[in-house]
XYZ file of C-alpha atoms in Angstrom:
653
model
C 41.052 42.870 21.190
C 37.725 41.058 21.417
C 37.012 39.191 24.630
C 34.689 36.366 25.593
C 32.899 36.775 28.909
C 31.793 33.501 30.462
C 30.280 32.578 33.782
C 32.286 30.027 35.736
C 29.727 27.257 35.278
C 31.733 24.397 33.776
C 30.414 20.899 33.099
C 33.060 18.174 33.049
C 31.843 15.134 31.105
C 33.369 12.190 32.930
C 33.190 8.406 32.986
C 32.044 8.599 36.614
C 28.296 9.089 36.890
C 28.480 10.086 40.566
C 30.627 13.139 39.803
C 28.416 13.990 36.836
C 25.276 13.869 38.992
C 27.027 16.024 41.608
C 27.778 18.700 39.022
C 24.197 18.623 37.798
C 23.092 19.133 41.403
C 25.123 22.333 41.632
C 28.504 21.209 42.959
C 31.403 23.050 41.300
C 34.274 20.886 40.091
C 37.740 21.683 38.780
C 39.929 19.608 36.504
C 41.785 18.336 39.583
C 38.548 16.764 40.864
C 38.035 14.795 37.654
C 39.583 11.360 37.412
C 38.671 10.439 33.859
C 37.118 12.585 31.117
C 34.843 10.841 28.638
C 36.439 10.178 25.246
C 34.601 9.531 21.976
C 31.421 11.435 22.811
C 29.307 11.057 19.691
C 26.768 13.363 18.126
C 24.248 10.566 18.732
C 24.735 11.286 22.436
C 24.853 15.079 22.131
C 21.689 15.241 19.994
C 19.861 11.896 19.679
C 18.245 11.208 16.297
C 14.595 11.404 17.467
C 14.957 15.093 18.407
C 16.058 16.108 14.909
C 12.629 17.436 13.956
C 13.778 20.527 15.886
C 16.280 22.766 14.131
C 16.141 26.092 15.967
C 16.172 27.446 19.542
C 13.890 24.582 20.635
C 17.015 22.408 20.598
C 18.191 24.139 23.799
C 16.477 21.507 25.945
C 18.176 18.506 24.350
C 22.000 18.705 24.436
C 23.620 15.563 25.860
C 20.311 13.896 26.690
C 21.727 10.784 25.002
C 25.021 10.789 26.940
C 25.418 7.354 28.487
C 27.604 7.004 31.589
C 27.826 3.682 33.423
C 24.539 2.631 31.845
C 22.659 5.781 32.911
C 21.507 8.866 31.006
C 22.316 11.501 33.667
C 21.536 14.649 31.663
C 17.802 15.191 31.429
C 15.598 17.378 29.250
C 16.479 21.057 29.754
C 19.268 20.333 32.255
C 22.150 22.140 30.503
C 20.142 25.327 29.986
C 18.635 25.193 33.474
C 22.051 24.919 35.134
C 23.419 27.715 32.882
C 26.606 25.890 31.953
C 28.658 28.060 29.598
C 31.606 25.673 29.188
C 31.733 21.921 28.542
C 34.944 19.914 29.012
C 35.622 16.446 27.591
C 38.382 14.094 26.422
C 39.496 12.872 23.006
C 37.586 12.891 19.698
C 34.661 14.997 20.859
C 31.755 14.987 18.390
C 32.362 11.626 16.710
C 29.874 10.245 14.249
C 27.122 12.007 12.372
C 27.613 15.353 10.639
C 24.411 16.663 12.227
C 24.727 20.329 13.074
C 21.949 19.876 15.617
C 24.650 18.992 18.176
C 26.522 22.320 18.366
C 23.278 24.220 17.684
C 21.666 22.529 20.710
C 24.669 23.338 22.879
C 24.741 26.949 21.679
C 21.032 27.562 22.281
C 21.392 26.031 25.764
C 23.884 28.788 26.599
C 27.155 26.932 26.039
C 29.753 29.183 24.424
C 32.963 27.162 24.668
C 33.831 23.471 24.366
C 37.260 22.412 25.635
C 38.418 18.924 24.677
C 41.643 17.041 24.082
C 40.686 16.685 20.413
C 37.676 17.141 18.143
C 36.228 15.300 15.191
C 36.643 17.342 12.039
C 32.990 17.855 11.047
C 31.770 18.653 14.556
C 34.401 21.342 15.033
C 33.717 22.893 11.659
C 29.984 22.928 12.399
C 30.672 24.651 15.716
C 32.824 27.263 13.945
C 30.138 27.915 11.365
C 27.544 28.894 13.988
C 29.899 30.779 16.325
C 30.408 28.150 19.053
C 34.022 28.333 20.232
C 36.175 25.229 20.647
C 39.645 24.831 22.115
C 42.154 22.184 23.135
C 43.822 24.561 25.627
C 42.929 23.389 29.140
C 44.816 26.316 30.699
C 41.808 28.483 29.803
C 39.969 26.817 32.682
C 41.988 28.824 35.217
C 40.678 32.133 33.852
C 37.159 30.741 33.612
C 37.312 29.615 37.243
C 38.305 33.149 38.283
C 35.612 34.806 36.130
C 38.257 36.518 34.004
C 37.365 37.549 30.432
C 39.195 35.487 27.807
C 40.895 37.094 24.836
C 39.499 35.550 21.667
C 43.051 35.356 20.392
C 43.831 32.897 23.206
C 41.003 30.665 21.987
C 41.786 31.075 18.288
C 45.587 31.147 18.412
C 46.001 27.753 16.734
C 43.233 28.219 14.167
C 43.639 29.234 10.527
C 42.843 32.679 9.141
C 39.527 31.678 7.551
C 38.249 30.114 10.775
C 39.132 33.293 12.664
C 37.202 35.353 10.110
C 34.163 33.095 10.438
C 34.180 33.224 14.234
C 34.595 37.006 14.320
C 31.951 37.538 11.609
C 28.356 36.413 11.853
C 29.248 32.814 11.097
C 29.892 31.231 7.704
C 26.705 32.479 6.032
C 27.432 36.025 7.132
C 30.976 35.794 5.808
C 29.831 34.193 2.562
C 27.321 36.945 1.959
C 29.915 39.601 2.733
C 32.522 38.091 0.417
C 30.249 37.573 -2.577
C 27.788 40.460 -2.172
C 27.418 42.470 -5.370
C 29.402 39.996 -7.437
C 27.357 38.673 -10.354
C 29.545 35.582 -10.690
C 29.714 35.213 -6.905
C 32.846 33.101 -7.065
C 35.163 31.060 -9.224
C 37.667 33.810 -10.031
C 40.095 30.968 -10.388
C 43.503 31.951 -11.766
C 45.432 29.412 -13.799
C 47.418 27.290 -11.355
C 50.025 24.770 -12.371
C 50.369 21.582 -10.367
C 53.509 21.363 -8.236
C 56.386 19.644 -9.982
C 56.649 16.957 -7.299
C 55.127 13.472 -6.902
C 51.537 13.816 -5.658
C 48.965 11.589 -4.033
C 45.766 10.990 -5.987
C 43.767 13.021 -3.473
C 46.132 15.988 -3.767
C 45.573 16.078 -7.518
C 41.819 16.388 -6.986
C 42.348 19.114 -4.389
C 44.456 21.213 -6.765
C 41.864 20.842 -9.516
C 39.023 21.996 -7.253
C 40.498 24.343 -4.652
C 39.111 27.868 -4.978
C 42.330 29.761 -5.584
C 42.150 33.527 -5.248
C 44.809 35.923 -6.578
C 46.412 36.093 -3.127
C 45.935 32.427 -2.191
C 48.953 30.669 -0.662
C 50.695 28.317 -3.066
C 51.417 25.453 -2.927
C 48.508 24.239 -0.809
C 49.433 23.666 2.801
C 47.837 21.233 5.225
C 45.511 22.941 7.702
C 44.982 26.011 5.538
C 41.354 27.138 5.521
C 39.713 27.754 2.185
C 36.930 26.805 -0.193
C 36.620 23.943 -2.648
C 34.371 23.760 -5.707
C 31.867 20.909 -5.530
C 30.767 18.980 -8.612
C 27.785 17.601 -6.691
C 25.973 18.945 -3.625
C 23.218 16.983 -1.921
C 20.967 17.296 1.096
C 18.443 15.032 2.812
C 15.257 15.702 4.719
C 16.842 15.702 8.177
C 18.569 18.986 7.295
C 16.554 20.629 4.518
C 14.259 22.505 6.903
C 17.236 23.845 8.831
C 19.034 24.881 5.621
C 15.907 26.571 4.250
C 15.431 28.506 7.486
C 19.065 29.663 7.429
C 18.998 30.735 3.785
C 15.719 32.609 3.977
C 16.957 34.480 7.042
C 20.209 35.494 5.333
C 18.798 35.929 1.808
C 15.112 36.961 2.149
C 14.716 37.463 -1.605
C 16.525 34.295 -2.697
C 14.990 32.996 -5.930
C 17.640 30.687 -7.352
C 20.531 28.526 -6.224
C 23.951 28.214 -7.786
C 23.969 25.616 -10.589
C 20.776 23.855 -9.373
C 21.112 21.001 -11.871
C 24.078 19.772 -9.797
C 22.102 19.717 -6.539
C 20.176 16.623 -5.437
C 17.630 16.216 -2.642
C 17.013 12.844 -0.990
C 14.209 11.772 1.322
C 15.668 8.688 2.943
C 15.793 8.818 6.736
C 12.380 8.664 8.363
C 10.060 6.884 5.921
C 9.371 4.034 8.356
C 8.498 6.340 11.263
C 4.964 4.911 11.373
C 6.573 1.580 12.337
C 8.870 3.068 14.969
C 7.671 2.448 18.516
C 9.630 5.443 19.795
C 8.142 7.847 17.251
C 4.622 6.559 17.875
C 4.811 6.605 21.685
C 6.324 10.102 21.730
C 3.801 11.492 19.225
C 6.543 12.396 16.759
C 4.914 11.278 13.514
C 3.443 14.693 12.692
C 6.680 16.467 13.616
C 8.623 14.358 11.142
C 5.836 14.805 8.590
C 6.601 18.525 8.880
C 10.269 17.862 8.099
C 9.208 15.895 5.043
C 6.917 18.715 3.931
C 9.673 21.318 4.268
C 11.977 19.103 2.232
C 9.439 18.744 -0.576
C 8.671 22.465 -0.544
C 12.351 23.385 -0.804
C 12.986 20.942 -3.668
C 10.052 22.244 -5.688
C 10.705 25.930 -5.029
C 14.280 25.754 -6.296
C 13.698 23.102 -8.964
C 16.102 20.590 -7.444
C 16.316 17.014 -8.654
C 14.699 14.874 -5.964
C 14.716 11.196 -5.014
C 11.772 10.858 -2.670
C 9.458 8.433 -0.938
C 7.655 5.735 -2.897
C 4.043 6.586 -3.649
C 2.399 3.182 -3.196
C 4.523 1.498 -0.543
C 6.898 2.211 2.327
C 10.444 3.352 1.722
C 12.173 5.528 -0.831
C 13.982 5.282 -4.153
C 17.249 4.832 -2.329
C 19.636 5.998 0.365
C 21.610 9.038 -0.782
C 25.004 7.323 -0.605
C 23.796 4.286 -2.519
C 22.295 6.427 -5.275
C 25.275 8.785 -5.495
C 27.531 5.793 -6.157
C 25.099 4.095 -8.535
C 23.989 7.124 -10.554
C 26.097 10.248 -10.138
C 29.616 10.343 -8.673
C 32.532 10.000 -11.094
C 36.296 9.629 -10.640
C 38.121 12.893 -10.046
C 35.038 14.782 -8.853
C 34.229 16.435 -5.526
C 30.966 15.350 -3.878
C 29.600 16.952 -0.696
C 26.461 16.145 1.253
C 24.837 16.796 4.609
C 25.729 13.362 5.891
C 29.006 12.093 7.286
C 28.851 8.905 5.200
C 29.035 10.876 1.975
C 32.512 9.280 2.023
C 30.812 6.157 0.588
C 31.297 7.334 -3.022
C 35.052 7.658 -2.571
C 35.254 4.053 -3.749
C 34.723 5.369 -7.289
C 37.762 7.621 -7.071
C 36.096 10.897 -6.122
C 36.708 13.140 -3.136
C 33.426 12.692 -1.253
C 32.904 14.128 2.215
C 30.177 15.198 4.610
C 29.496 18.728 5.815
C 27.147 20.433 8.237
C 23.972 22.265 7.333
C 25.441 25.783 7.421
C 28.285 24.764 5.125
C 25.914 23.120 2.657
C 23.486 26.056 2.815
C 26.344 28.383 1.920
C 27.384 26.025 -0.892
C 23.847 26.029 -2.300
C 24.165 29.738 -3.102
C 27.895 29.908 -3.832
C 28.866 26.523 -5.252
C 31.873 26.238 -2.945
C 32.381 24.467 0.359
C 34.405 25.584 3.340
C 37.147 23.159 4.359
C 40.607 22.952 5.837
C 43.108 21.324 3.525
C 43.603 17.819 4.933
C 46.733 15.741 5.164
C 46.662 12.563 3.097
C 47.390 9.196 4.722
C 47.602 5.726 3.252
C 46.158 2.396 4.350
C 47.748 -0.376 2.317
C 46.207 -3.837 2.567
C 48.594 -6.610 1.565
C 48.241 -10.359 1.236
C 44.899 -12.059 0.708
C 41.656 -12.163 2.672
C 40.341 -15.602 3.598
C 37.294 -16.602 1.550
C 34.932 -16.107 4.505
C 36.300 -12.642 5.377
C 34.586 -9.579 3.895
C 35.440 -5.908 3.563
C 33.284 -5.272 6.659
C 35.543 -7.587 8.650
C 38.512 -5.687 7.240
C 36.977 -2.334 8.223
C 36.279 -3.490 11.794
C 39.814 -4.849 12.033
C 41.310 -1.542 10.866
C 39.185 0.320 13.415
C 40.860 -1.461 16.312
C 44.364 -0.510 15.146
C 46.158 1.725 17.709
C 46.772 4.502 15.167
C 43.054 4.661 14.463
C 41.935 4.435 18.091
C 44.435 7.123 19.086
C 43.008 9.506 16.495
C 46.094 9.701 14.252
C 43.935 9.793 11.114
C 41.312 12.275 12.354
C 40.466 14.854 9.694
C 42.741 13.274 7.081
C 42.060 11.857 3.635
C 42.566 8.093 3.695
C 43.774 6.548 0.434
C 43.114 2.796 0.439
C 45.477 0.784 -1.746
C 47.229 -2.568 -2.087
C 46.488 -5.848 -3.831
C 43.535 -6.646 -1.572
C 41.818 -3.355 -2.447
C 42.471 -3.879 -6.159
C 40.865 -7.329 -5.971
C 37.666 -5.973 -4.385
C 34.482 -5.073 -6.226
C 33.336 -1.443 -6.081
C 30.551 -2.466 -3.689
C 33.113 -3.935 -1.303
C 35.339 -0.872 -1.619
C 32.428 1.369 -0.641
C 32.234 -0.428 2.709
C 35.761 0.801 3.438
C 35.327 4.346 2.157
C 31.978 4.570 3.958
C 33.604 3.574 7.247
C 36.636 5.810 6.695
C 34.532 8.241 8.702
C 34.546 5.833 11.676
C 38.338 5.753 11.289
C 38.289 9.507 11.857
C 38.986 10.356 8.242
C 37.959 13.477 6.369
C 37.069 10.964 3.665
C 38.229 7.720 2.098
C 39.231 7.244 -1.517
C 40.369 4.491 -3.876
C 42.101 5.301 -7.159
C 39.862 4.252 -10.084
C 40.695 1.285 -12.296
C 39.013 -1.012 -14.823
C 36.601 -2.234 -12.132
C 35.461 1.360 -11.689
C 34.853 1.697 -15.429
C 32.912 -1.585 -15.488
C 30.791 -0.535 -12.485
C 29.822 2.775 -14.102
C 29.010 1.029 -17.379
C 26.917 -1.657 -15.667
C 24.969 0.678 -13.375
C 24.532 3.693 -15.703
C 25.334 2.450 -19.203
C 27.938 5.210 -19.404
C 31.378 4.791 -20.928
C 33.770 6.601 -18.621
C 37.355 7.139 -19.718
C 40.091 7.104 -17.102
C 42.671 9.879 -17.386
C 46.389 9.407 -16.807
C 46.446 11.649 -13.735
C 43.900 9.556 -11.804
C 46.364 7.728 -9.585
C 49.018 8.433 -6.986
C 52.463 9.177 -8.358
C 55.392 6.956 -7.510
C 57.185 8.572 -4.602
C 54.135 10.545 -3.420
C 54.488 11.525 0.229
C 51.850 10.667 2.828
C 51.722 12.207 6.288
C 51.215 8.756 7.820
C 50.555 5.205 6.733
C 49.209 1.919 7.997
C 49.999 -1.482 6.519
C 47.490 -4.283 7.094
C 48.267 -7.959 6.581
C 44.963 -9.324 5.267
C 45.921 -12.920 5.997
C 45.714 -12.243 9.755
C 42.077 -11.105 9.661
C 39.194 -13.374 10.631
C 35.477 -12.791 11.183
C 35.192 -9.603 13.221
C 32.776 -7.992 15.660
C 32.528 -4.614 17.340
C 31.150 -4.693 20.861
C 28.471 -2.144 21.863
C 29.292 1.513 22.380
C 31.763 2.397 19.634
C 32.734 0.965 16.226
C 36.374 0.870 17.355
C 35.575 -1.823 19.949
C 36.823 -4.455 17.531
C 37.170 -8.077 18.547
C 37.738 -11.206 16.480
C 34.822 -13.624 16.781
C 37.187 -16.383 17.894
C 38.282 -14.167 20.800
C 34.748 -13.752 22.123
C 34.964 -15.071 25.671
C 31.294 -15.624 26.418
C 28.074 -16.492 24.634
C 26.031 -13.481 23.530
C 22.361 -14.146 22.932
C 20.595 -11.743 20.604
C 17.053 -10.488 20.161
C 17.297 -8.633 16.842
C 19.308 -9.160 13.665
C 19.395 -6.378 11.087
C 21.154 -6.227 7.738
C 21.031 -3.088 5.654
C 21.825 0.651 5.534
C 24.178 2.384 3.117
C 27.074 0.305 4.418
C 25.452 -3.087 3.996
C 22.472 -2.769 1.659
C 24.403 -3.204 -1.589
C 24.317 -6.009 -4.160
C 27.444 -7.674 -2.776
C 26.001 -7.568 0.745
C 22.865 -9.369 -0.398
C 25.013 -11.962 -2.133
C 26.537 -12.605 1.304
C 23.218 -12.626 3.193
C 21.773 -15.079 0.699
C 24.843 -17.310 0.654
C 24.114 -18.101 4.290
C 20.341 -18.356 3.802
C 20.655 -20.711 0.816
C 22.973 -22.918 2.866
C 20.434 -22.816 5.711
C 17.623 -23.859 3.371
C 19.662 -26.826 2.210
C 20.171 -27.813 5.853
C 16.448 -27.261 6.546
C 17.296 -24.518 9.031
C 15.418 -21.292 9.579
C 15.728 -18.079 11.523
C 15.722 -18.772 15.266
C 12.208 -18.490 16.668
C 13.200 -15.868 19.245
C 14.851 -13.514 16.736
C 13.325 -10.536 14.950
C 15.180 -10.421 11.641
C 15.076 -7.713 8.972
C 16.936 -7.084 5.735
C 16.813 -3.705 4.003
C 18.057 -2.780 0.537
C 19.998 0.429 -0.058
C 18.266 1.205 -3.354
C 15.553 -0.044 -5.682
C 18.332 -1.146 -8.026
C 19.494 -3.582 -5.344
C 15.937 -4.861 -4.898
C 15.664 -5.418 -8.655
C 18.980 -7.270 -8.584
C 17.703 -9.480 -5.748
C 14.590 -10.281 -7.757
C 16.639 -11.217 -10.826
C 18.870 -13.482 -8.729
C 15.881 -15.267 -7.166
C 16.650 -13.893 -3.709
C 13.172 -12.459 -3.113
C 11.638 -15.902 -3.555
C 13.988 -17.375 -0.953
C 13.282 -14.568 1.523
C 9.555 -15.143 1.111
C 9.934 -18.895 1.600
C 11.852 -18.258 4.832
C 9.356 -15.615 6.063
C 12.014 -12.892 6.160
C 10.763 -9.342 5.715
C 12.623 -7.323 3.104
C 12.345 -3.584 3.696
C 12.485 -0.971 0.953
C 15.329 1.584 0.926
C 15.608 3.846 3.970
C 18.154 4.575 6.688
C 15.671 2.985 9.088
C 17.168 1.181 12.061
C 20.534 2.865 11.521
C 18.888 6.079 12.744
C 16.446 4.472 15.198
C 13.487 4.901 12.883
C 11.802 1.684 11.901
C 12.024 -2.117 11.981
C 15.332 -3.380 13.322
C 15.602 -0.790 16.105
C 15.520 -1.980 19.696
C 12.668 -0.847 21.933
C 13.990 -2.016 25.307
C 17.230 -1.363 27.154
C 17.782 -5.104 27.601
C 17.568 -5.981 23.904
C 20.697 -7.021 22.040
C 21.069 -6.482 18.304
C 23.600 -7.753 15.816
C 23.781 -5.466 12.823
C 25.755 -4.804 9.661
C 25.379 -1.003 9.942
C 28.391 1.261 10.478
C 27.841 2.646 14.001
C 26.866 1.321 17.408
C 27.045 4.452 19.555
C 24.669 4.512 22.546
C 21.110 5.205 21.388
C 21.983 4.954 17.708
C 19.507 2.149 17.021
C 17.291 2.365 20.079
C 17.864 1.922 23.819
C 19.402 -1.560 23.531
C 22.979 -2.550 22.731
C 24.310 -3.146 19.214
C 27.082 -5.449 18.039
C 28.484 -4.717 14.581
C 29.382 -7.528 12.209
C 29.607 -8.580 8.576
C 26.536 -9.615 6.551
C 27.378 -13.324 6.879
C 27.822 -13.095 10.643
C 24.500 -11.239 11.013
C 22.565 -13.994 9.223
C 24.461 -16.835 10.916
C 23.675 -15.272 14.298
C 19.996 -14.865 13.370
C 19.859 -18.592 12.648
C 21.738 -19.602 15.810
C 19.952 -17.157 18.134
C 23.319 -16.011 19.423
C 26.383 -14.331 17.978
C 28.263 -16.740 15.767
C 30.193 -16.692 12.516
C 29.126 -18.525 9.373
C 32.223 -20.725 9.631
C 31.310 -21.721 13.183
C 27.682 -22.334 12.218
C 28.737 -24.649 9.396
C 30.908 -26.633 11.811
C 27.832 -27.211 13.978
C 26.028 -28.898 11.079
C 28.746 -30.968 9.450
C 27.192 -34.150 8.080
């Protein structure tokens, strides 16, 4: 039996900075010494965005340099490697947020070989598996580690599926993929004919059965938790990960000349186009490093003849954010869409199974066409009643995030089907806000069954006549592993206080005045047509009242795609923005990844933003409140956090 030999250097990530500093100064702790382990440690804290120009062993100096504890960043450059920690221990939902594989890669190169936590986010754990970093929820292992006893791998892997065990005892996912498909001209897709189970099924289950890579000896019917592969209709990658993927592939396949079905692969350059306007990138001399990432991305796209949506040639920005363009141009109901970004879930609003994966998984999919996954449970969020006219889908998303089932992690790694009369009444743009933020709810992905609004959206955006098929819905009597019913009539304008999107609070429950320095509206979540309708509703009202943006506020709006910018022009919005001296930024992830206008530059700065995440360091060193588009603009006018309804009350004639 294989064994894992570890030193007894264990780092307990706690809420108490004094005990964390003590450990970093060489004091050995045990679980008994720890009062409170940190929950919800995000990948933004494990591997902050600005270090993503590294994608190899250079990452060893960066793990947890963004970890914020009681306002401090205790773990400094090179600290984990210097102290030779081999085990990290944390609380619930370790690895929340971005799908970036840089996080486990940084930990691995720093010498960490095992992460023990109460629970893990789905993508982080899969990324760790794929590179050979062990994870466990068994805290009893700490006794053996303390005594310098070797650990049987079976003790670490006892609750994992067969495929995961194969990956962790092979040379990672790429090694296994090469071994499985070596010498096979077709490489994959030996799919036997499989009949659907003769039982009521959820909509998501129907897509899974149509895309799961069944082998002659595959278990049937599909069982939750089973490891396997799923065929992707679309695979996409963006420049933050292309260099890493290219390095991996060329190491594993030195003579690689073609990718599997390249016409169904898309490359996006969308993250760092405003780096020349990022104070952090300028002050830390990072412009050239990110230029190198961009160059690797372009080289990869050209070498393998991949369709590419890149930077604009004559102005800042790009053609569009990947999620915006996938929804506008590519994804269709019933398909499977995978991308190297956690918010790939965005396109689920069109009725496709869209989910994010790590770089290794996508690299393997580029040459095989299939994606590693564990079959998820399917849960249901049903929204009943009617939203008030001033309440948006962003308010609904923030309200769902504060639900106990969500905060406790009940939906982690599960497919979330959104349904109910409120969902049916929403536009596709509004639905994408929910499916986008299904990731913040812990979901594997979010999905909405397609309907006539889906058909109309596809026709309007692509001039394509899509025909719904009878199977594209949940069956009556379909069983869900869990459910959540939301009464829409109880929801008001919502906020999320800094630190985590689940810190939901109704605006009317805000107990103190919060002055702001920056207001930012944009990103994939809030750079859509419907979002700009909401931004401009407030601005047009302000113009009529002869109001303007508060003199102390830096305010930016950013479109998710050039299509949205064209829409704004046609609606007369650009003229209004110009009249009010508001800068409209071209498509780019920008401030949502701390790279461009809208990011904070000082610890004391407070931002209100319509993006999807407010983890520490996500948008600069300051603090970020999340809100709906209307609340962002109303707050920019007032100079403090306020709702549009409250602002209107202040100026009643």
